[in-house]
Amino acid sequence: MTEQHTVVVIGGGQAGLSISWHLVQRGIDHVVLERESIAHEWRDSRWDSFTLVTPNWQCTLPGYSYSGGDPDGFMNREETYQFVRGYADTFDPPVREGVTVVGVRQSGSGGFDVDTTEGSMHADHVVVAVGGYHTPVVPRFAERLPADITQLHSSQYRSAGELPAGEVLVVGNGQSGAQIAEDLHLAGRTVHLVTGGAPRVARFYRGRDCVAWLHDMGTYDVSIADHPGGLGKRENTNHYVTGRDGGRDIDLRAFALTGMRLYGRLLDVVDGTLRFAPTLESSLDAADAVNESIKDSIDAYIDRVGIDAPREERYVPVWRPEREVTELELPTSGITSVVWSIGFRTDYRWLRAGVFDGEGHPTHNRGVTAVSGLYFLGLPWQHTWGSGRFAGVARDAEYLADRIELEAGVLPATATLA
């Protein structure tokens, strides 16, 4: 027999748990299907020295907030896992672990047919809460690297000690790539870092964490519809910074002064030779420009509101490349490992609904799709920049729960969704 539910939520991370909390409060029948175990990604797909880059005080989920003794600190991998796992323990959500959804399609009689490894279900509403990072990206030319070089994706990296002896090439300097490069560098490994267009942000400025300034400025609350970048912001790389050891900047120029080797964009591998675009200096300058523009906005806010905040000297580049390296011969480089940190692709092949663009990304407005009853939750820039943070997921979940409640006929038809 087909199991019937008002709502099927797919994914048991912080997004799926957040919408479940709201559905529980509203008394709406639902089930949460999790392929692995609750919050497993925080423990299984992060490196050993991982920390959040957002301060603990910003870790808020519906009906639940960080309550430890270090609100301005940054939870490590295990603490983050325990935070999300502990959240589930506070309200006993109807999560079924170890259940994989293999297909979702619109039903001819209305609603959705959901095929799982434990049988078939039918739901009036489906919330897809599996995030937007599914398949690790590794370029095709990686196949042309010598067979004796160890290759892994950033999601598989755990520590410097698990890599073979020798130098390490890290490709990509977004949040993960920059932090993994730092981890290897601090472990005494010689690191070769391929840079791209990732921006950076200072950890602290004028006496406070920059996140605190931006929070007070309302930066994380500006909707994507009102943002100058529009929907294109969803493709942007996050600013690199770290919460390690209490939080600090990641300054690639400073790393170069202490032995890290930096390159422009990786173009190809030909006969054992890496070929790079001469983009290193422009990439470093662009990252610094973003950093300084954020400081400009903080300065303007301080002046406008009249806050008494200490003055701070602006950043001066501590290193510039004497020349752009465009080729590196692998056999003589000393490189024995490559960590690919160039992101993920979405993979919604199991979801058969006409809600995707030409690149496989879901099209939606605040998680609401053009297919009645089908929603997404936990996507980067789902509604605001803050959508990628715990507090933003909480707000997005409440919005979708209100929509579901309205469409299920619980809220009056005149209800206004904020």
Short mmCIF file of C-alpha atoms in Angstrom, two decimals:
data_model
loop_
_atom_site.label_atom_id
_atom_site.label_comp_id
_atom_site.label_asym_id
_atom_site.label_seq_id
_atom_site.Cartn_x
_atom_site.Cartn_y
_atom_site.Cartn_z
CA MET A 1 0.00 0.00 0.00
CA THR A 2 1.09 3.56 -0.70
CA GLU A 3 1.83 5.56 2.42
CA GLN A 4 -0.04 8.88 2.55
CA HIS A 5 1.29 12.16 3.99
CA THR A 6 0.34 15.80 3.79
CA VAL A 7 4.02 16.77 3.45
CA VAL A 8 7.12 14.80 2.58
CA VAL A 9 10.36 16.58 3.45
CA ILE A 10 13.47 15.26 1.70
CA GLY A 11 16.67 15.81 3.70
CA GLY A 12 17.41 15.65 7.42
CA GLY A 13 19.93 18.45 7.83
CA GLN A 14 19.27 21.85 9.37
CA ALA A 15 16.90 22.82 6.54
CA GLY A 16 14.73 19.71 6.74
CA LEU A 17 14.66 19.89 10.53
CA SER A 18 13.71 23.58 10.47
CA ILE A 19 10.66 23.05 8.27
CA SER A 20 9.76 19.99 10.35
CA TRP A 21 9.79 22.09 13.53
CA HIS A 22 7.29 24.50 12.02
CA LEU A 23 5.08 21.70 10.73
CA VAL A 24 5.12 20.06 14.15
CA GLN A 25 4.06 23.34 15.78
CA ARG A 26 1.19 23.63 13.31
CA GLY A 27 0.09 20.02 13.71
CA ILE A 28 0.59 19.28 10.01
CA ASP A 29 1.19 15.63 9.14
CA HIS A 30 4.59 15.05 7.57
CA VAL A 31 7.61 12.79 7.37
CA VAL A 32 11.30 13.69 6.90
CA LEU A 33 13.29 11.27 4.75
CA GLU A 34 17.07 11.21 5.26
CA ARG A 35 19.34 9.05 3.10
CA GLU A 36 22.06 8.78 5.74
CA SER A 37 21.57 10.10 9.29
CA ILE A 38 20.53 13.41 10.78
CA ALA A 39 23.11 16.16 10.19
CA HIS A 40 25.67 13.64 8.92
CA GLU A 41 27.16 16.06 6.36
CA TRP A 42 28.64 18.19 9.14
CA ARG A 43 30.64 15.23 10.41
CA ASP A 44 31.24 13.25 7.22
CA SER A 45 32.11 15.97 4.68
CA ARG A 46 34.34 18.37 6.64
CA TRP A 47 38.04 18.30 7.40
CA ASP A 48 39.37 17.72 10.92
CA SER A 49 40.21 21.37 11.71
CA PHE A 50 36.98 22.73 10.19
CA THR A 51 35.20 25.58 11.96
CA LEU A 52 32.22 27.65 11.03
CA VAL A 53 33.07 31.04 9.54
CA THR A 54 30.00 32.59 11.18
CA PRO A 55 30.09 33.34 14.92
CA ASN A 56 28.15 31.15 17.31
CA TRP A 57 25.63 33.85 18.23
CA GLN A 58 24.36 33.68 14.64
CA CYS A 59 23.57 29.97 15.01
CA THR A 60 19.81 30.03 15.42
CA LEU A 61 17.20 27.56 14.22
CA PRO A 62 13.42 27.66 14.85
CA GLY A 63 12.89 27.38 18.59
CA TYR A 64 16.59 26.77 19.21
CA SER A 65 19.77 28.82 19.57
CA TYR A 66 23.40 28.41 20.53
CA SER A 67 23.59 28.36 24.33
CA GLY A 68 27.29 27.73 24.97
CA GLY A 69 29.76 29.97 26.71
CA ASP A 70 31.49 31.39 23.63
CA PRO A 71 28.93 33.33 21.56
CA ASP A 72 31.65 35.20 19.65
CA GLY A 73 33.59 32.02 18.90
CA PHE A 74 33.25 29.56 16.04
CA MET A 75 32.03 25.99 16.48
CA ASN A 76 34.30 23.26 15.17
CA ARG A 77 33.15 20.28 13.11
CA GLU A 78 32.01 18.11 16.01
CA GLU A 79 30.35 21.00 17.85
CA THR A 80 28.42 21.96 14.72
CA TYR A 81 27.28 18.38 14.22
CA GLN A 82 26.18 18.17 17.86
CA PHE A 83 24.39 21.53 17.56
CA VAL A 84 22.23 20.32 14.66
CA ARG A 85 21.82 16.80 16.03
CA GLY A 86 20.89 18.22 19.41
CA TYR A 87 18.26 20.38 17.75
CA ALA A 88 16.45 17.28 16.55
CA ASP A 89 16.39 15.96 20.11
CA THR A 90 14.43 19.02 21.28
CA PHE A 91 11.24 18.27 19.37
CA ASP A 92 11.40 14.65 18.15
CA PRO A 93 10.82 15.24 14.41
CA PRO A 94 9.35 12.37 12.35
CA VAL A 95 12.66 11.59 10.64
CA ARG A 96 13.32 8.27 8.96
CA GLU A 97 17.03 7.71 8.58
CA GLY A 98 18.57 5.45 5.98
CA VAL A 99 15.75 6.04 3.48
CA THR A 100 16.74 7.19 0.00
CA VAL A 101 14.30 8.97 -2.30
CA VAL A 102 14.79 7.52 -5.78
CA GLY A 103 12.02 9.37 -7.59
CA VAL A 104 9.45 12.15 -7.20
CA ARG A 105 6.85 12.91 -9.85
CA GLN A 106 3.56 14.73 -10.08
CA SER A 107 0.60 12.44 -9.61
CA GLY A 108 -2.25 12.34 -12.10
CA SER A 109 -4.68 12.61 -9.21
CA GLY A 110 -2.89 15.59 -7.67
CA GLY A 111 0.05 15.89 -5.32
CA PHE A 112 3.20 13.81 -5.72
CA ASP A 113 4.22 10.19 -5.92
CA VAL A 114 7.42 9.60 -3.96
CA ASP A 115 9.39 6.40 -4.55
CA THR A 116 11.84 5.42 -1.82
CA THR A 117 14.03 2.49 -0.91
CA GLU A 118 11.38 1.56 1.67
CA GLY A 119 8.33 1.75 -0.56
CA SER A 120 6.01 4.26 -2.19
CA MET A 121 4.46 7.37 -0.67
CA HIS A 122 2.00 10.00 -1.80
CA ALA A 123 2.19 13.59 -0.58
CA ASP A 124 0.15 16.72 -1.13
CA HIS A 125 3.34 18.77 -0.71
CA VAL A 126 7.04 18.02 -1.12
CA VAL A 127 9.85 20.09 0.38
CA VAL A 128 13.25 19.40 -1.18
CA ALA A 129 15.76 20.22 1.58
CA VAL A 130 18.94 18.61 0.24
CA GLY A 131 20.84 21.85 -0.39
CA GLY A 132 22.52 22.71 -3.67
CA TYR A 133 25.86 20.89 -3.36
CA HIS A 134 25.52 17.33 -4.64
CA THR A 135 28.17 16.10 -7.08
CA PRO A 136 31.82 17.12 -6.52
CA VAL A 137 33.31 18.92 -9.51
CA VAL A 138 36.60 17.62 -10.91
CA PRO A 139 37.68 18.79 -14.38
CA ARG A 140 38.05 16.27 -17.17
CA PHE A 141 41.73 17.10 -17.63
CA ALA A 142 42.33 15.64 -14.15
CA GLU A 143 42.44 12.32 -16.00
CA ARG A 144 45.70 13.45 -17.58
CA LEU A 145 47.53 13.84 -14.29
CA PRO A 146 50.20 11.18 -13.63
CA ALA A 147 48.74 8.01 -12.11
CA ASP A 148 51.02 8.22 -9.05
CA ILE A 149 49.52 11.55 -7.92
CA THR A 150 46.81 11.23 -5.28
CA GLN A 151 43.66 13.16 -6.20
CA LEU A 152 40.70 13.97 -3.99
CA HIS A 153 37.90 16.50 -3.75
CA SER A 154 37.75 19.02 -0.91
CA SER A 155 34.76 17.11 0.53
CA GLN A 156 37.09 14.10 0.98
CA TYR A 157 39.98 15.99 2.58
CA ARG A 158 40.45 15.38 6.31
CA SER A 159 44.01 16.35 7.28
CA ALA A 160 47.54 16.84 6.01
CA GLY A 161 48.58 13.60 7.71
CA GLU A 162 46.32 11.50 5.50
CA LEU A 163 48.03 12.66 2.31
CA PRO A 164 51.26 11.05 1.06
CA ALA A 165 54.53 12.84 1.81
CA GLY A 166 55.35 15.61 -0.62
CA GLU A 167 53.96 18.89 -1.83
CA VAL A 168 50.24 19.52 -2.35
CA LEU A 169 48.39 21.34 -5.10
CA VAL A 170 45.09 22.89 -3.99
CA VAL A 171 42.90 24.03 -6.88
CA GLY A 172 40.42 26.74 -5.89
CA ASN A 173 40.52 29.42 -3.22
CA GLY A 174 36.91 29.73 -2.15
CA GLN A 175 36.01 29.15 1.49
CA SER A 176 36.97 25.48 1.49
CA GLY A 177 40.04 25.78 -0.74
CA ALA A 178 41.52 28.71 1.17
CA GLN A 179 41.00 27.04 4.54
CA ILE A 180 42.37 23.68 3.36
CA ALA A 181 45.40 25.44 1.92
CA GLU A 182 45.90 27.15 5.29
CA ASP A 183 45.49 23.83 7.12
CA LEU A 184 48.18 22.21 4.98
CA HIS A 185 50.43 25.26 5.27
CA LEU A 186 50.19 25.29 9.07
CA ALA A 187 50.98 21.57 9.08
CA GLY A 188 54.30 22.34 7.41
CA ARG A 189 53.41 21.12 3.94
CA THR A 190 54.55 22.99 0.84
CA VAL A 191 51.33 24.18 -0.78
CA HIS A 192 50.72 25.22 -4.37
CA LEU A 193 47.42 27.15 -4.51
CA VAL A 194 45.55 27.86 -7.73
CA THR A 195 43.51 31.03 -7.33
CA GLY A 196 40.28 32.09 -9.01
CA GLY A 197 37.76 34.84 -8.54
CA ALA A 198 36.87 34.25 -4.88
CA PRO A 199 36.50 37.44 -2.82
CA ARG A 200 37.74 37.85 0.73
CA VAL A 201 36.57 39.65 3.85
CA ALA A 202 38.35 40.73 7.02
CA ARG A 203 37.51 38.75 10.14
CA PHE A 204 37.53 41.84 12.36
CA TYR A 205 37.34 45.56 11.59
CA ARG A 206 37.05 48.57 13.85
CA GLY A 207 36.68 46.54 17.01
CA ARG A 208 34.12 43.93 15.91
CA ASP A 209 33.69 40.86 13.78
CA CYS A 210 32.69 41.99 10.30
CA VAL A 211 29.74 39.60 10.47
CA ALA A 212 28.41 41.58 13.42
CA TRP A 213 28.69 44.86 11.51
CA LEU A 214 27.00 43.41 8.43
CA HIS A 215 24.28 41.87 10.59
CA ASP A 216 23.49 45.23 12.18
CA MET A 217 23.57 46.89 8.76
CA GLY A 218 20.89 44.51 7.50
CA THR A 219 23.15 43.15 4.77
CA TYR A 220 22.04 39.56 5.31
CA ASP A 221 18.39 40.60 5.06
CA VAL A 222 18.44 42.19 1.60
CA SER A 223 16.39 39.98 -0.71
CA ILE A 224 17.90 38.75 -3.93
CA ALA A 225 15.11 40.57 -5.78
CA ASP A 226 16.32 43.87 -4.30
CA HIS A 227 20.02 43.18 -4.67
CA PRO A 228 21.93 44.94 -7.47
CA GLY A 229 23.32 41.60 -8.61
CA GLY A 230 19.87 40.03 -8.95
CA LEU A 231 19.57 36.30 -9.50
CA GLY A 232 23.18 36.20 -10.65
CA LYS A 233 24.21 36.46 -6.99
CA ARG A 234 23.26 32.78 -6.61
CA GLU A 235 26.33 31.87 -8.65
CA ASN A 236 28.75 33.94 -6.57
CA THR A 237 31.57 32.37 -4.57
CA ASN A 238 31.51 33.06 -0.83
CA HIS A 239 34.15 35.30 0.73
CA TYR A 240 37.08 33.43 2.25
CA VAL A 241 37.89 33.92 5.92
CA THR A 242 38.29 31.53 8.85
CA GLY A 243 36.99 30.94 12.36
CA ARG A 244 40.04 28.89 13.30
CA ASP A 245 41.82 29.76 16.57
CA GLY A 246 39.21 32.35 17.44
CA GLY A 247 38.93 33.73 13.92
CA ARG A 248 41.30 35.60 11.63
CA ASP A 249 41.79 36.82 8.09
CA ILE A 250 43.05 34.55 5.36
CA ASP A 251 45.67 36.60 3.54
CA LEU A 252 47.08 34.67 0.61
CA ARG A 253 49.79 37.28 0.13
CA ALA A 254 51.05 36.64 3.66
CA PHE A 255 51.06 32.91 2.95
CA ALA A 256 53.20 33.58 -0.13
CA LEU A 257 55.75 35.37 2.06
CA THR A 258 56.06 32.21 4.16
CA GLY A 259 56.41 29.70 1.35
CA MET A 260 53.02 29.07 -0.23
CA ARG A 261 53.20 29.16 -4.01
CA LEU A 262 50.37 30.93 -5.79
CA TYR A 263 49.15 30.65 -9.38
CA GLY A 264 46.46 32.02 -11.64
CA ARG A 265 43.58 29.98 -13.01
CA LEU A 266 44.43 26.40 -14.03
CA LEU A 267 43.78 25.95 -17.74
CA ASP A 268 44.94 22.45 -18.60
CA VAL A 269 47.38 19.60 -18.10
CA VAL A 270 49.49 18.77 -21.14
CA ASP A 271 52.16 16.06 -21.10
CA GLY A 272 52.62 16.33 -17.36
CA THR A 273 52.78 20.13 -17.38
CA LEU A 274 50.23 22.34 -15.61
CA ARG A 275 49.26 25.42 -17.55
CA PHE A 276 47.95 28.53 -15.80
CA ALA A 277 46.39 31.78 -16.95
CA PRO A 278 48.33 34.92 -15.91
CA THR A 279 45.52 35.98 -13.57
CA LEU A 280 47.14 35.72 -10.14
CA GLU A 281 47.79 39.39 -9.52
CA SER A 282 44.40 40.49 -10.80
CA SER A 283 42.69 37.84 -8.63
CA LEU A 284 44.51 38.98 -5.50
CA ASP A 285 43.74 42.62 -6.28
CA ALA A 286 40.06 41.86 -6.89
CA ALA A 287 39.77 39.94 -3.59
CA ASP A 288 41.39 42.83 -1.74
CA ALA A 289 39.09 45.32 -3.47
CA VAL A 290 36.03 43.44 -2.21
CA ASN A 291 37.53 43.36 1.28
CA GLU A 292 38.10 47.12 1.23
CA SER A 293 34.64 47.85 -0.22
CA ILE A 294 33.09 46.00 2.73
CA LYS A 295 35.14 48.14 5.08
CA ASP A 296 33.93 51.23 3.19
CA SER A 297 30.32 50.21 3.81
CA ILE A 298 31.07 49.62 7.50
CA ASP A 299 32.72 53.03 7.78
CA ALA A 300 29.70 54.67 6.16
CA TYR A 301 27.34 52.87 8.54
CA ILE A 302 29.39 53.89 11.59
CA ASP A 303 29.36 57.53 10.47
CA ARG A 304 25.67 57.50 9.59
CA VAL A 305 24.54 55.99 12.90
CA GLY A 306 27.10 57.87 14.96
CA ILE A 307 28.82 54.89 16.56
CA ASP A 308 31.96 55.41 18.64
CA ALA A 309 34.22 52.76 17.11
CA PRO A 310 38.03 52.68 17.07
CA ARG A 311 39.77 53.73 13.87
CA GLU A 312 41.79 51.15 11.98
CA GLU A 313 44.44 51.45 9.30
CA ARG A 314 43.49 49.95 5.98
CA TYR A 315 45.15 46.89 4.53
CA VAL A 316 48.34 47.33 2.51
CA PRO A 317 49.35 44.39 0.26
CA VAL A 318 52.34 42.63 1.82
CA TRP A 319 53.37 40.73 -1.31
CA ARG A 320 53.05 40.87 -5.07
CA PRO A 321 54.19 38.27 -7.60
CA GLU A 322 57.40 39.22 -9.34
CA ARG A 323 56.17 37.33 -12.37
CA GLU A 324 53.20 35.19 -13.31
CA VAL A 325 54.02 31.48 -13.45
CA THR A 326 52.14 30.01 -16.42
CA GLU A 327 53.67 26.51 -16.54
CA LEU A 328 54.71 23.98 -13.92
CA GLU A 329 56.22 20.60 -14.76
CA LEU A 330 54.75 18.02 -12.42
CA PRO A 331 57.58 15.46 -12.52
CA THR A 332 60.04 18.00 -11.03
CA SER A 333 57.57 19.98 -8.88
CA GLY A 334 57.53 17.69 -5.85
CA ILE A 335 53.70 17.60 -5.98
CA THR A 336 52.30 14.24 -4.88
CA SER A 337 48.68 15.21 -4.10
CA VAL A 338 45.95 17.37 -5.61
CA VAL A 339 42.91 18.66 -3.72
CA TRP A 340 40.18 19.84 -6.07
CA SER A 341 38.16 22.59 -4.42
CA ILE A 342 36.16 23.99 -7.30
CA GLY A 343 32.68 23.28 -6.03
CA PHE A 344 29.76 20.99 -6.73
CA ARG A 345 27.09 20.42 -9.34
CA THR A 346 23.43 19.98 -8.57
CA ASP A 347 21.88 16.58 -9.23
CA TYR A 348 18.09 16.49 -9.17
CA ARG A 349 17.64 13.72 -11.72
CA TRP A 350 15.34 11.91 -9.31
CA LEU A 351 12.93 14.89 -9.27
CA ARG A 352 10.77 14.83 -12.37
CA ALA A 353 9.17 18.24 -12.49
CA GLY A 354 9.49 21.17 -14.86
CA VAL A 355 11.14 23.55 -12.40
CA PHE A 356 14.77 23.61 -13.57
CA ASP A 357 16.77 26.00 -15.72
CA GLY A 358 19.17 24.99 -18.48
CA GLU A 359 21.96 24.32 -15.98
CA GLY A 360 19.91 22.11 -13.69
CA HIS A 361 19.25 24.72 -11.00
CA PRO A 362 15.74 24.97 -9.55
CA THR A 363 13.77 28.06 -10.51
CA HIS A 364 11.80 29.45 -7.62
CA ASN A 365 10.71 32.51 -5.67
CA ARG A 366 11.73 32.18 -2.04
CA GLY A 367 11.71 28.41 -2.47
CA VAL A 368 8.23 28.31 -4.03
CA THR A 369 8.21 26.76 -7.50
CA ALA A 370 5.76 27.07 -10.37
CA VAL A 371 4.57 23.52 -9.60
CA SER A 372 1.92 23.79 -6.91
CA GLY A 373 2.99 22.04 -3.72
CA LEU A 374 6.69 21.71 -4.61
CA TYR A 375 9.21 23.73 -2.60
CA PHE A 376 12.97 24.00 -2.08
CA LEU A 377 14.71 24.90 1.17
CA GLY A 378 18.33 25.42 2.17
CA LEU A 379 19.61 26.80 -1.14
CA PRO A 380 22.32 29.48 -1.31
CA TRP A 381 20.71 32.87 -1.77
CA GLN A 382 17.27 31.26 -1.60
CA HIS A 383 15.90 34.63 -0.50
CA THR A 384 18.82 36.60 0.94
CA TRP A 385 22.56 36.25 1.48
CA GLY A 386 21.60 35.06 4.95
CA SER A 387 19.79 32.06 3.46
CA GLY A 388 23.06 30.17 3.58
CA ARG A 389 23.32 30.60 7.37
CA PHE A 390 21.42 28.91 10.17
CA ALA A 391 19.30 31.96 11.00
CA GLY A 392 18.45 32.49 7.33
CA VAL A 393 17.39 28.88 6.90
CA ALA A 394 15.11 29.34 9.90
CA ARG A 395 13.42 32.35 8.31
CA ASP A 396 13.04 30.64 4.93
CA ALA A 397 11.55 27.57 6.64
CA GLU A 398 8.94 29.67 8.40
CA TYR A 399 7.93 31.29 5.12
CA LEU A 400 7.44 27.91 3.44
CA ALA A 401 5.58 26.50 6.43
CA ASP A 402 3.16 29.42 6.22
CA ARG A 403 2.67 28.73 2.50
CA ILE A 404 1.97 25.07 3.16
CA GLU A 405 -0.42 25.92 5.98
CA LEU A 406 -2.26 28.34 3.71
CA GLU A 407 -2.47 25.93 0.79
CA ALA A 408 -3.56 23.12 3.08
CA GLY A 409 -6.51 25.28 4.11
CA VAL A 410 -5.44 25.86 7.72
CA LEU A 411 -4.69 29.59 7.40
CA PRO A 412 -7.48 31.89 6.23
CA ALA A 413 -7.32 32.76 2.54
CA THR A 414 -6.74 36.42 3.46
CA ALA A 415 -3.51 35.63 5.36
CA THR A 416 -0.49 37.68 4.31
CA LEU A 417 2.89 35.96 4.11
CA ALA A 418 5.72 38.23 5.24
#
